[in-house]
mmCIF file of C-alpha atoms in Angstrom:
data_model
loop_
_atom_site.group_PDB
_atom_site.id
_atom_site.type_symbol
_atom_site.label_atom_id
_atom_site.label_comp_id
_atom_site.label_asym_id
_atom_site.label_seq_id
_atom_site.Cartn_x
_atom_site.Cartn_y
_atom_site.Cartn_z
ATOM 1 C CA MET Q 413 156.829 79.377 -67.706
ATOM 2 C CA VAL Q 414 161.017 78.211 -67.803
ATOM 3 C CA PRO Q 415 161.124 75.333 -65.979
ATOM 4 C CA TYR Q 416 163.381 76.293 -62.668
ATOM 5 C CA ASP Q 417 164.439 73.434 -60.085
ATOM 6 C CA GLU Q 418 167.100 75.440 -58.057
ATOM 7 C CA PRO Q 419 165.853 75.030 -54.367
ATOM 8 C CA ILE Q 420 166.301 78.997 -52.716
ATOM 9 C CA TYR Q 421 166.639 79.261 -48.874
ATOM 10 C CA GLY Q 422 164.019 81.054 -45.977
ATOM 11 C CA PHE Q 423 165.320 83.555 -43.383
ATOM 12 C CA SER Q 424 165.219 80.405 -40.675
ATOM 13 C CA GLY Q 425 167.474 78.334 -43.666
ATOM 14 C CA GLU Q 426 164.124 76.447 -44.489
ATOM 15 C CA LYS Q 427 164.201 75.012 -48.026
ATOM 16 C CA VAL Q 428 161.518 76.313 -50.286
ATOM 17 C CA SER Q 429 161.324 74.360 -54.010
ATOM 18 C CA THR Q 430 160.390 76.030 -57.056
ATOM 19 C CA ARG Q 431 158.377 75.804 -60.027
ATOM 20 C CA GLY Q 432 160.068 78.207 -62.578
ATOM 21 C CA TYR Q 433 160.973 81.974 -63.977
ATOM 22 C CA ILE Q 434 157.232 84.073 -65.300
ATOM 23 C CA ASP Q 435 157.551 87.423 -67.317
ATOM 24 C CA PHE Q 436 155.214 89.610 -65.939
ATOM 25 C CA HIS Q 437 154.000 93.313 -67.255
ATOM 26 C CA THR Q 438 153.048 94.751 -63.715
ATOM 27 C CA VAL Q 439 150.928 97.745 -63.259
ATOM 28 C CA PHE Q 440 152.310 100.645 -60.840
ATOM 29 C CA CYS Q 441 149.974 103.520 -60.113
ATOM 30 C CA ASP Q 442 149.239 106.020 -57.608
ATOM 31 C CA ASP Q 443 146.689 109.317 -57.775
ATOM 32 C CA THR Q 444 148.192 111.132 -60.711
ATOM 33 C CA GLN Q 445 151.002 107.936 -62.804
ATOM 34 C CA THR Q 446 150.751 104.853 -64.202
ATOM 35 C CA LYS Q 447 153.628 102.565 -65.362
ATOM 36 C CA ILE Q 448 153.891 99.196 -66.624
ATOM 37 C CA ILE Q 449 156.984 97.835 -65.970
ATOM 38 C CA PRO Q 450 158.173 93.499 -67.246
ATOM 39 C CA ILE Q 451 159.095 92.211 -63.830
ATOM 40 C CA CYS Q 452 160.368 88.475 -63.857
ATOM 41 C CA PHE Q 453 158.488 86.513 -61.342
ATOM 42 C CA LEU Q 454 160.435 83.321 -59.757
ATOM 43 C CA VAL Q 455 157.290 81.032 -59.059
ATOM 44 C CA VAL Q 456 157.369 79.156 -55.652
ATOM 45 C CA ASP Q 457 155.660 76.468 -54.237
ATOM 46 C CA VAL Q 458 154.466 77.285 -50.538
ATOM 47 C CA PRO Q 459 152.085 79.313 -48.285
ATOM 48 C CA THR Q 460 152.509 82.684 -47.200
ATOM 49 C CA SER Q 461 150.932 85.594 -46.697
ATOM 50 C CA TYR Q 462 152.049 87.302 -49.704
ATOM 51 C CA ASN Q 463 151.094 86.725 -53.465
ATOM 52 C CA VAL Q 464 154.213 88.651 -54.412
ATOM 53 C CA LEU Q 465 157.456 89.811 -53.166
ATOM 54 C CA LEU Q 466 159.373 92.225 -54.621
ATOM 55 C CA GLY Q 467 163.801 92.403 -54.175
ATOM 56 C CA HIS Q 468 166.580 93.925 -54.325
ATOM 57 C CA PRO Q 469 167.356 93.581 -58.197
ATOM 58 C CA PHE Q 470 163.755 95.566 -58.970
ATOM 59 C CA PHE Q 471 164.550 98.022 -56.324
ATOM 60 C CA ASN Q 472 167.625 98.765 -57.593
ATOM 61 C CA THR Q 473 166.442 99.635 -61.330
ATOM 62 C CA GLN Q 474 162.957 101.480 -59.931
ATOM 63 C CA ARG Q 475 163.438 105.602 -57.329
ATOM 64 C CA ASN Q 476 162.534 105.414 -54.470
ATOM 65 C CA CYS Q 477 159.083 106.045 -53.718
ATOM 66 C CA ILE Q 478 155.462 104.154 -53.002
ATOM 67 C CA TYR Q 479 152.804 102.258 -54.961
ATOM 68 C CA THR Q 480 149.820 100.896 -54.584
ATOM 69 C CA SER Q 481 148.635 98.012 -56.734
ATOM 70 C CA SER Q 482 145.527 97.568 -58.558
ATOM 71 C CA GLY Q 483 142.980 95.490 -56.057
ATOM 72 C CA HIS Q 484 144.959 95.576 -53.409
ATOM 73 C CA GLU Q 485 146.480 98.423 -51.744
ATOM 74 C CA ILE Q 486 149.580 98.478 -50.029
ATOM 75 C CA SER Q 487 152.251 100.803 -48.668
ATOM 76 C CA LEU Q 488 155.883 99.517 -50.844
ATOM 77 C CA PRO Q 489 159.009 101.747 -49.233
ATOM 78 C CA ILE Q 490 161.829 101.071 -51.675
ATOM 79 C CA TRP Q 491 165.183 100.922 -50.335
ATOM 80 C CA ARG Q 492 168.307 100.035 -51.508
ATOM 81 C CA HIS Q 493 171.160 98.789 -49.884
ATOM 82 C CA PRO Q 494 174.392 100.330 -49.923
ATOM 83 C CA TYR Q 495 175.940 97.359 -49.640
ATOM 84 C CA GLN Q 496 175.197 94.657 -51.241
ATOM 85 C CA ARG Q 497 178.095 92.940 -52.684
ATOM 86 C CA LEU Q 498 178.369 92.858 -48.977
ATOM 87 C CA ALA Q 499 175.138 91.653 -48.681
ATOM 88 C CA ARG Q 500 175.581 89.168 -51.651
ATOM 89 C CA GLU Q 501 177.690 87.202 -49.341
ATOM 90 C CA CYS Q 502 176.563 86.838 -46.469
ATOM 91 C CA TYR Q 503 173.425 84.962 -48.221
ATOM 92 C CA MET Q 504 175.643 82.783 -50.050
ATOM 93 C CA ALA Q 505 177.571 82.430 -46.760
ATOM 94 C CA SER Q 506 173.885 81.112 -45.352
ATOM 95 C CA LEU Q 507 173.987 78.544 -47.808
ATOM 96 C CA ARG Q 508 177.205 76.514 -46.657
ATOM 97 C CA PRO Q 509 176.341 73.629 -45.377
ATOM 98 C CA GLN Q 510 175.785 73.681 -41.277
ATOM 99 C CA LEU Q 511 177.101 71.514 -38.495
ATOM 100 C CA PRO Q 512 175.497 68.310 -38.228
ATOM 101 C CA ILE Q 513 172.456 67.676 -35.711
ATOM 102 C CA LEU Q 514 172.843 65.519 -32.476
ATOM 103 C CA GLN Q 515 171.244 62.247 -34.076
ATOM 104 C CA THR Q 516 169.370 60.193 -31.791
ATOM 105 C CA HIS Q 517 171.367 57.022 -32.165
ATOM 106 C CA ASN Q 518 174.556 58.588 -30.526
ATOM 107 C CA ILE Q 519 172.343 58.264 -27.093
ATOM 108 C CA GLU Q 520 173.149 55.243 -24.955
ATOM 109 C CA ARG Q 521 170.186 54.053 -23.433
ATOM 110 C CA PRO Q 522 170.017 50.627 -21.870
ATOM 111 C CA PRO Q 523 168.064 48.047 -23.567
ATOM 112 C CA GLY Q 524 164.066 48.565 -23.564
ATOM 113 C CA SER Q 525 164.126 51.748 -21.561
ATOM 114 C CA ASP Q 526 160.746 53.779 -22.225
ATOM 115 C CA ILE Q 527 162.913 57.235 -21.284
ATOM 116 C CA ALA Q 528 162.677 59.596 -24.051
ATOM 117 C CA LEU Q 529 164.806 62.329 -24.471
ATOM 118 C CA SER Q 530 164.828 65.349 -25.653
ATOM 119 C CA ARG Q 531 167.453 67.886 -26.607
ATOM 120 C CA ASP Q 532 166.290 70.112 -23.889
ATOM 121 C CA ASP Q 533 166.757 67.645 -21.292
ATOM 122 C CA LEU Q 534 170.001 67.702 -22.222
ATOM 123 C CA ASP Q 535 173.407 69.824 -22.937
ATOM 124 C CA PRO Q 536 171.817 71.909 -26.101
ATOM 125 C CA ARG Q 537 175.633 72.034 -27.571
ATOM 126 C CA VAL Q 538 176.359 68.825 -27.672
ATOM 127 C CA GLY Q 539 177.471 67.918 -30.883
ATOM 128 C CA ARG Q 540 178.362 71.815 -31.535
ATOM 129 C CA ASP Q 541 181.935 71.539 -30.695
ATOM 130 C CA ALA Q 542 183.216 73.422 -34.149
ATOM 131 C CA ARG Q 543 184.667 77.262 -33.231
ATOM 132 C CA LEU Q 544 184.772 80.330 -35.293
ATOM 133 C CA GLU Q 545 188.288 80.330 -36.809
ATOM 134 C CA PRO Q 546 189.767 83.812 -37.603
ATOM 135 C CA VAL Q 547 189.248 85.061 -41.536
ATOM 136 C CA ASP Q 548 192.904 86.622 -41.463
ATOM 137 C CA GLU Q 549 196.271 85.422 -40.025
ATOM 138 C CA THR Q 550 197.377 85.795 -36.875
ATOM 139 C CA LEU Q 551 200.531 86.397 -34.338
ATOM 140 C CA PRO Q 552 201.524 84.827 -30.756
ATOM 141 C CA LEU Q 553 201.127 87.583 -27.723
ATOM 142 C CA GLU Q 554 203.404 86.632 -24.955
ATOM 143 C CA LEU Q 555 201.336 88.172 -22.123
ATOM 144 C CA PRO Q 556 202.831 87.855 -18.110
ATOM 145 C CA ASN Q 557 201.700 85.190 -16.996
ATOM 146 C CA GLY Q 558 203.613 82.947 -19.627
ATOM 147 C CA HIS Q 559 200.252 82.383 -21.792
ATOM 148 C CA THR Q 560 199.573 83.102 -25.130
ATOM 149 C CA LEU Q 561 197.331 84.825 -26.964
ATOM 150 C CA LYS Q 562 196.535 85.615 -30.567
ATOM 151 C CA MET Q 563 196.207 88.818 -32.741
ATOM 152 C CA GLY Q 564 195.002 88.942 -36.193
ATOM 153 C CA THR Q 565 197.681 90.178 -38.449
ATOM 154 C CA GLY Q 566 195.253 92.448 -40.319
ATOM 155 C CA LEU Q 567 194.622 95.167 -37.001
ATOM 156 C CA GLN Q 568 196.530 98.602 -38.063
ATOM 157 C CA HIS Q 569 198.717 99.468 -35.675
ATOM 158 C CA GLU Q 570 197.723 102.010 -33.683
ATOM 159 C CA GLN Q 571 194.650 99.091 -32.619
ATOM 160 C CA ARG Q 572 197.406 97.465 -31.456
ATOM 161 C CA ASP Q 573 199.121 99.673 -30.100
ATOM 162 C CA ILE Q 574 195.938 100.136 -27.619
ATOM 163 C CA LEU Q 575 195.233 96.692 -27.259
ATOM 164 C CA THR Q 576 198.698 95.261 -26.313
ATOM 165 C CA PRO Q 577 198.982 96.758 -23.150
ATOM 166 C CA THR Q 578 195.174 96.844 -22.406
ATOM 167 C CA LEU Q 579 195.565 92.544 -22.113
ATOM 168 C CA ASN Q 580 198.765 92.639 -20.692
ATOM 169 C CA SER Q 581 197.438 95.112 -17.732
ATOM 170 C CA ASN Q 582 193.917 92.335 -17.370
ATOM 171 C CA THR Q 583 195.356 88.840 -17.614
ATOM 172 C CA ASP Q 584 193.552 88.037 -14.531
ATOM 173 C CA LEU Q 585 190.179 88.441 -15.964
ATOM 174 C CA ILE Q 586 190.703 85.694 -18.784
ATOM 175 C CA ALA Q 587 189.765 82.206 -17.751
ATOM 176 C CA TRP Q 588 192.559 79.864 -18.848
ATOM 177 C CA SER Q 589 190.707 76.411 -17.987
ATOM 178 C CA ALA Q 590 187.476 75.678 -15.398
ATOM 179 C CA ILE Q 591 189.217 75.896 -12.746
ATOM 180 C CA ASP Q 592 190.015 79.367 -13.025
ATOM 181 C CA LEU Q 593 185.925 80.748 -13.789
ATOM 182 C CA PRO Q 594 184.659 82.971 -11.313
ATOM 183 C CA ASP Q 595 181.547 82.590 -9.396
ATOM 184 C CA VAL Q 596 179.103 84.942 -10.429
ATOM 185 C CA ASP Q 597 177.378 86.425 -6.681
ATOM 186 C CA PRO Q 598 174.557 84.940 -5.553
ATOM 187 C CA GLN Q 599 173.086 88.530 -5.391
ATOM 188 C CA VAL Q 600 173.290 89.027 -9.092
ATOM 189 C CA ALA Q 601 171.876 85.675 -10.233
ATOM 190 C CA VAL Q 602 171.125 81.915 -8.533
ATOM 191 C CA HIS Q 603 168.782 79.353 -10.014
ATOM 192 C CA LYS Q 604 166.261 78.621 -8.192
ATOM 193 C CA LEU Q 605 163.826 75.550 -8.541
ATOM 194 C CA SER Q 606 160.074 75.767 -8.486
ATOM 195 C CA ILE Q 607 158.483 72.052 -7.832
ATOM 196 C CA TYR Q 608 154.845 71.980 -7.796
ATOM 197 C CA LYS Q 609 153.442 71.173 -3.729
ATOM 198 C CA GLU Q 610 151.912 67.994 -4.451
ATOM 199 C CA ALA Q 611 155.062 66.840 -6.498
ATOM 200 C CA LYS Q 612 156.646 63.362 -4.698
ATOM 201 C CA TYR Q 613 160.574 63.314 -4.883
ATOM 202 C CA VAL Q 614 161.334 60.884 -7.643
ATOM 203 C CA SER Q 615 164.964 58.510 -7.492
ATOM 204 C CA GLN Q 616 165.778 56.977 -10.557
ATOM 205 C CA LYS Q 617 166.218 53.434 -10.747
ATOM 206 C CA LYS Q 618 169.861 52.823 -11.456
ATOM 207 C CA ARG Q 619 170.833 51.860 -14.827
ATOM 208 C CA LYS Q 620 174.043 49.849 -16.443
ATOM 209 C CA LEU Q 621 177.196 51.252 -18.054
ATOM 210 C CA GLY Q 622 179.081 49.522 -19.591
ATOM 211 C CA GLU Q 623 183.107 49.785 -19.447
ATOM 212 C CA GLU Q 624 183.587 52.321 -21.706
ATOM 213 C CA ARG Q 625 181.060 54.920 -20.751
ATOM 214 C CA ARG Q 626 181.595 54.003 -17.275
ATOM 215 C CA LEU Q 627 185.132 55.066 -17.709
ATOM 216 C CA ALA Q 628 183.846 58.188 -19.322
ATOM 217 C CA ALA Q 629 181.434 59.136 -16.672
ATOM 218 C CA LYS Q 630 183.963 58.701 -13.732
ATOM 219 C CA ILE Q 631 186.799 61.301 -15.968
ATOM 220 C CA GLU Q 632 184.223 63.793 -16.230
ATOM 221 C CA ALA Q 633 183.006 63.979 -12.753
ATOM 222 C CA ASP Q 634 186.599 64.022 -11.548
ATOM 223 C CA LYS Q 635 186.504 67.094 -13.716
ATOM 224 C CA LEU Q 636 183.705 68.910 -12.391
ATOM 225 C CA LEU Q 637 184.585 67.737 -8.505
ATOM 226 C CA ASN Q 638 188.381 69.082 -8.760
ATOM 227 C CA ALA Q 639 186.426 72.649 -10.708
ATOM 228 C CA SER Q 640 184.332 72.559 -7.809
ATOM 229 C CA PHE Q 641 180.652 72.116 -9.345
ATOM 230 C CA ILE Q 642 179.872 68.765 -7.833
ATOM 231 C CA GLU Q 643 180.330 67.670 -4.467
ATOM 232 C CA GLU Q 644 179.413 64.778 -2.798
ATOM 233 C CA ASP Q 645 175.726 63.807 -1.954
ATOM 234 C CA HIS Q 646 175.154 61.678 1.032
ATOM 235 C CA TYR Q 647 171.392 61.979 1.538
ATOM 236 C CA THR Q 648 169.236 62.197 -1.265
ATOM 237 C CA THR Q 649 165.525 62.728 -2.351
ATOM 238 C CA TRP Q 650 165.835 63.398 -6.350
ATOM 239 C CA LEU Q 651 168.217 61.169 -8.123
ATOM 240 C CA SER Q 652 168.839 61.166 -11.538
ATOM 241 C CA ASN Q 653 170.998 58.799 -13.633
ATOM 242 C CA ILE Q 654 173.277 60.384 -16.236
ATOM 243 C CA VAL Q 655 173.571 60.050 -19.528
ATOM 244 C CA LEU Q 656 176.655 59.629 -21.636
ATOM 245 C CA VAL Q 657 176.044 60.686 -25.653
ATOM 246 C CA LYS Q 658 178.423 60.802 -28.628
ATOM 247 C CA LYS Q 659 180.685 63.308 -30.059
ATOM 248 C CA VAL Q 660 181.112 64.096 -32.750
ATOM 249 C CA ASN Q 661 185.123 63.828 -32.220
ATOM 250 C CA GLY Q 662 184.211 60.277 -30.873
ATOM 251 C CA LYS Q 663 184.319 61.577 -27.145
ATOM 252 C CA TRP Q 664 181.856 60.893 -24.943
ATOM 253 C CA ARG Q 665 179.792 63.537 -22.977
ATOM 254 C CA MET Q 666 177.766 62.901 -20.019
ATOM 255 C CA CYS Q 667 174.601 64.606 -18.903
ATOM 256 C CA VAL Q 668 172.273 64.281 -16.732
ATOM 257 C CA ASP Q 669 168.521 62.687 -17.374
ATOM 258 C CA TYR Q 670 166.515 65.800 -15.113
ATOM 259 C CA THR Q 671 163.257 63.994 -16.852
ATOM 260 C CA ASP Q 672 161.547 63.461 -13.858
ATOM 261 C CA LEU Q 673 162.352 66.384 -12.271
ATOM 262 C CA ASN Q 674 161.491 68.923 -15.108
ATOM 263 C CA ARG Q 675 157.953 67.170 -14.901
ATOM 264 C CA THR Q 676 157.161 69.049 -11.670
ATOM 265 C CA CYS Q 677 158.470 71.909 -12.787
ATOM 266 C CA PRO Q 678 156.138 75.025 -15.141
ATOM 267 C CA ARG Q 679 157.796 76.582 -17.724
ATOM 268 C CA ASP Q 680 159.347 80.142 -16.819
ATOM 269 C CA ALA Q 681 158.096 82.511 -20.058
ATOM 270 C CA TYR Q 682 161.492 84.819 -19.044
ATOM 271 C CA PRO Q 683 160.891 87.930 -21.553
ATOM 272 C CA LEU Q 684 164.636 87.934 -23.487
ATOM 273 C CA PRO Q 685 165.923 91.378 -25.230
ATOM 274 C CA ASN Q 686 164.909 92.809 -28.250
ATOM 275 C CA ILE Q 687 168.055 91.872 -30.613
ATOM 276 C CA ASP Q 688 166.886 94.589 -32.635
ATOM 277 C CA TRP Q 689 167.731 97.461 -30.209
ATOM 278 C CA LEU Q 690 170.956 95.097 -29.463
ATOM 279 C CA VAL Q 691 171.861 95.668 -33.022
ATOM 280 C CA ASP Q 692 170.968 98.902 -33.661
ATOM 281 C CA GLY Q 693 173.046 99.275 -30.237
ATOM 282 C CA ALA Q 694 176.356 98.229 -31.847
ATOM 283 C CA ALA Q 695 176.052 100.273 -34.605
ATOM 284 C CA GLY Q 696 178.735 102.964 -35.294
ATOM 285 C CA ASN Q 697 181.560 101.105 -33.593
ATOM 286 C CA LYS Q 698 185.130 100.173 -35.302
ATOM 287 C CA VAL Q 699 185.510 97.375 -32.880
ATOM 288 C CA LEU Q 700 183.243 94.688 -31.900
ATOM 289 C CA SER Q 701 184.543 92.096 -28.603
ATOM 290 C CA PHE Q 702 182.806 88.815 -28.958
ATOM 291 C CA LEU Q 703 182.306 87.016 -25.140
ATOM 292 C CA ASP Q 704 183.203 83.287 -24.879
ATOM 293 C CA ALA Q 705 180.843 82.116 -21.922
ATOM 294 C CA TYR Q 706 182.990 78.982 -21.456
ATOM 295 C CA SER Q 707 180.593 77.232 -19.293
ATOM 296 C CA GLY Q 708 178.538 79.856 -18.646
ATOM 297 C CA TYR Q 709 176.207 77.836 -17.283
ATOM 298 C CA ASN Q 710 178.504 76.495 -14.318
ATOM 299 C CA GLN Q 711 178.901 79.588 -13.377
ATOM 300 C CA ILE Q 712 175.827 81.147 -12.070
ATOM 301 C CA PRO Q 713 175.469 79.146 -8.138
ATOM 302 C CA MET Q 714 172.583 76.813 -7.078
ATOM 303 C CA ALA Q 715 170.229 78.031 -4.589
ATOM 304 C CA THR Q 716 171.305 76.461 -1.210
ATOM 305 C CA THR Q 717 167.993 74.796 -0.973
ATOM 306 C CA ASP Q 718 167.715 73.346 -3.874
ATOM 307 C CA MET Q 719 170.989 71.830 -4.635
ATOM 308 C CA ASN Q 720 169.935 68.064 -3.585
ATOM 309 C CA LYS Q 721 167.453 68.347 -6.104
ATOM 310 C CA THR Q 722 170.030 68.118 -8.714
ATOM 311 C CA ALA Q 723 171.886 64.846 -7.494
ATOM 312 C CA PHE Q 724 172.523 62.517 -9.750
ATOM 313 C CA ILE Q 725 173.980 58.704 -9.655
ATOM 314 C CA THR Q 726 177.376 57.544 -10.554
ATOM 315 C CA ASP Q 727 179.042 53.733 -10.058
ATOM 316 C CA ASP Q 728 181.399 55.215 -7.310
ATOM 317 C CA THR Q 729 179.090 57.778 -5.298
ATOM 318 C CA ASN Q 730 175.935 60.422 -5.816
ATOM 319 C CA TYR Q 731 176.489 63.741 -6.381
ATOM 320 C CA PHE Q 732 175.239 67.248 -6.537
ATOM 321 C CA TYR Q 733 175.233 70.154 -8.385
ATOM 322 C CA LYS Q 734 176.678 73.448 -6.419
ATOM 323 C CA VAL Q 735 176.150 75.023 -9.969
ATOM 324 C CA MET Q 736 173.656 75.751 -12.305
ATOM 325 C CA PRO Q 737 173.674 72.006 -14.720
ATOM 326 C CA PHE Q 738 172.548 71.679 -18.369
ATOM 327 C CA GLY Q 739 169.439 70.132 -18.703
ATOM 328 C CA LEU Q 740 166.805 71.669 -15.919
ATOM 329 C CA LYS Q 741 163.989 73.562 -17.906
ATOM 330 C CA ASN Q 742 164.125 76.334 -17.112
ATOM 331 C CA ALA Q 743 167.855 77.353 -16.598
ATOM 332 C CA GLY Q 744 167.992 78.636 -19.965
ATOM 333 C CA ALA Q 745 165.961 81.552 -18.539
ATOM 334 C CA THR Q 746 168.453 82.091 -15.595
ATOM 335 C CA TYR Q 747 171.481 81.851 -17.781
ATOM 336 C CA GLN Q 748 169.346 85.159 -20.291
#
């Protein structure tokens, strides 16, 4: 076996250790024919359900057929990828360094606090402010309302002639700030809390914030108040503390510690769409449009009977959410 210590990466990005290369004369046969093919296998140290995996280099050198291995009968339809270079580029792009994962020391907790916060209890987008950048160069497109969009220079003239009047006539569909976001009609979607009947109300004891975090919390609360996402609460039942999370750019993000509230809610096993159907439905189209669901959670209203349960504490006053906040156990299911 020829030593080889470079790792390979699985479908979910996990790193797999390798041992080396080894050449085997492999026998393939069916009812009438037998063929011996020398194959160079890469030996990996990982428990799997397969003893051998054959890759595209082998497929490209053989004709389409179904083989049966001695000892184990397996059907192996061989499929040739028509865009090998594109597939290789996608694989190499997947190996690039990923965005940093939230570290636990970025969560500011009071000294001696025994409350354990998981990422599911906070904003799942914490630390991921980076956005995709266009591949081609862009040109500004002035809209009638004074705002500017960017269009790629790689667009053909026919495409540009179609998109430009469409964008100019639909500027009212674009939200330029959180205040411009339209509310989802409650008849379409509304987030309700399912709380066990025997659950008791929990009002968390207020935690002290440092001056820097106190000012950051006030700024974030004012933003939510101006966007009509929250409202002042005078009589609270459930009451939660805020948690300040340090983002990678040095700014603060305000989350709410709904640990006690989530503990009394059963998890909703909401079925997600079948991703295969979504991909197949996009096949054959020439133009792909990305929907940036900015503050998508905050576009879904809370049920009026459950708004007061989302109340949280600040140094100035107590607020409750009129829209669905991050951190609730079943918010992801409602959003999907």
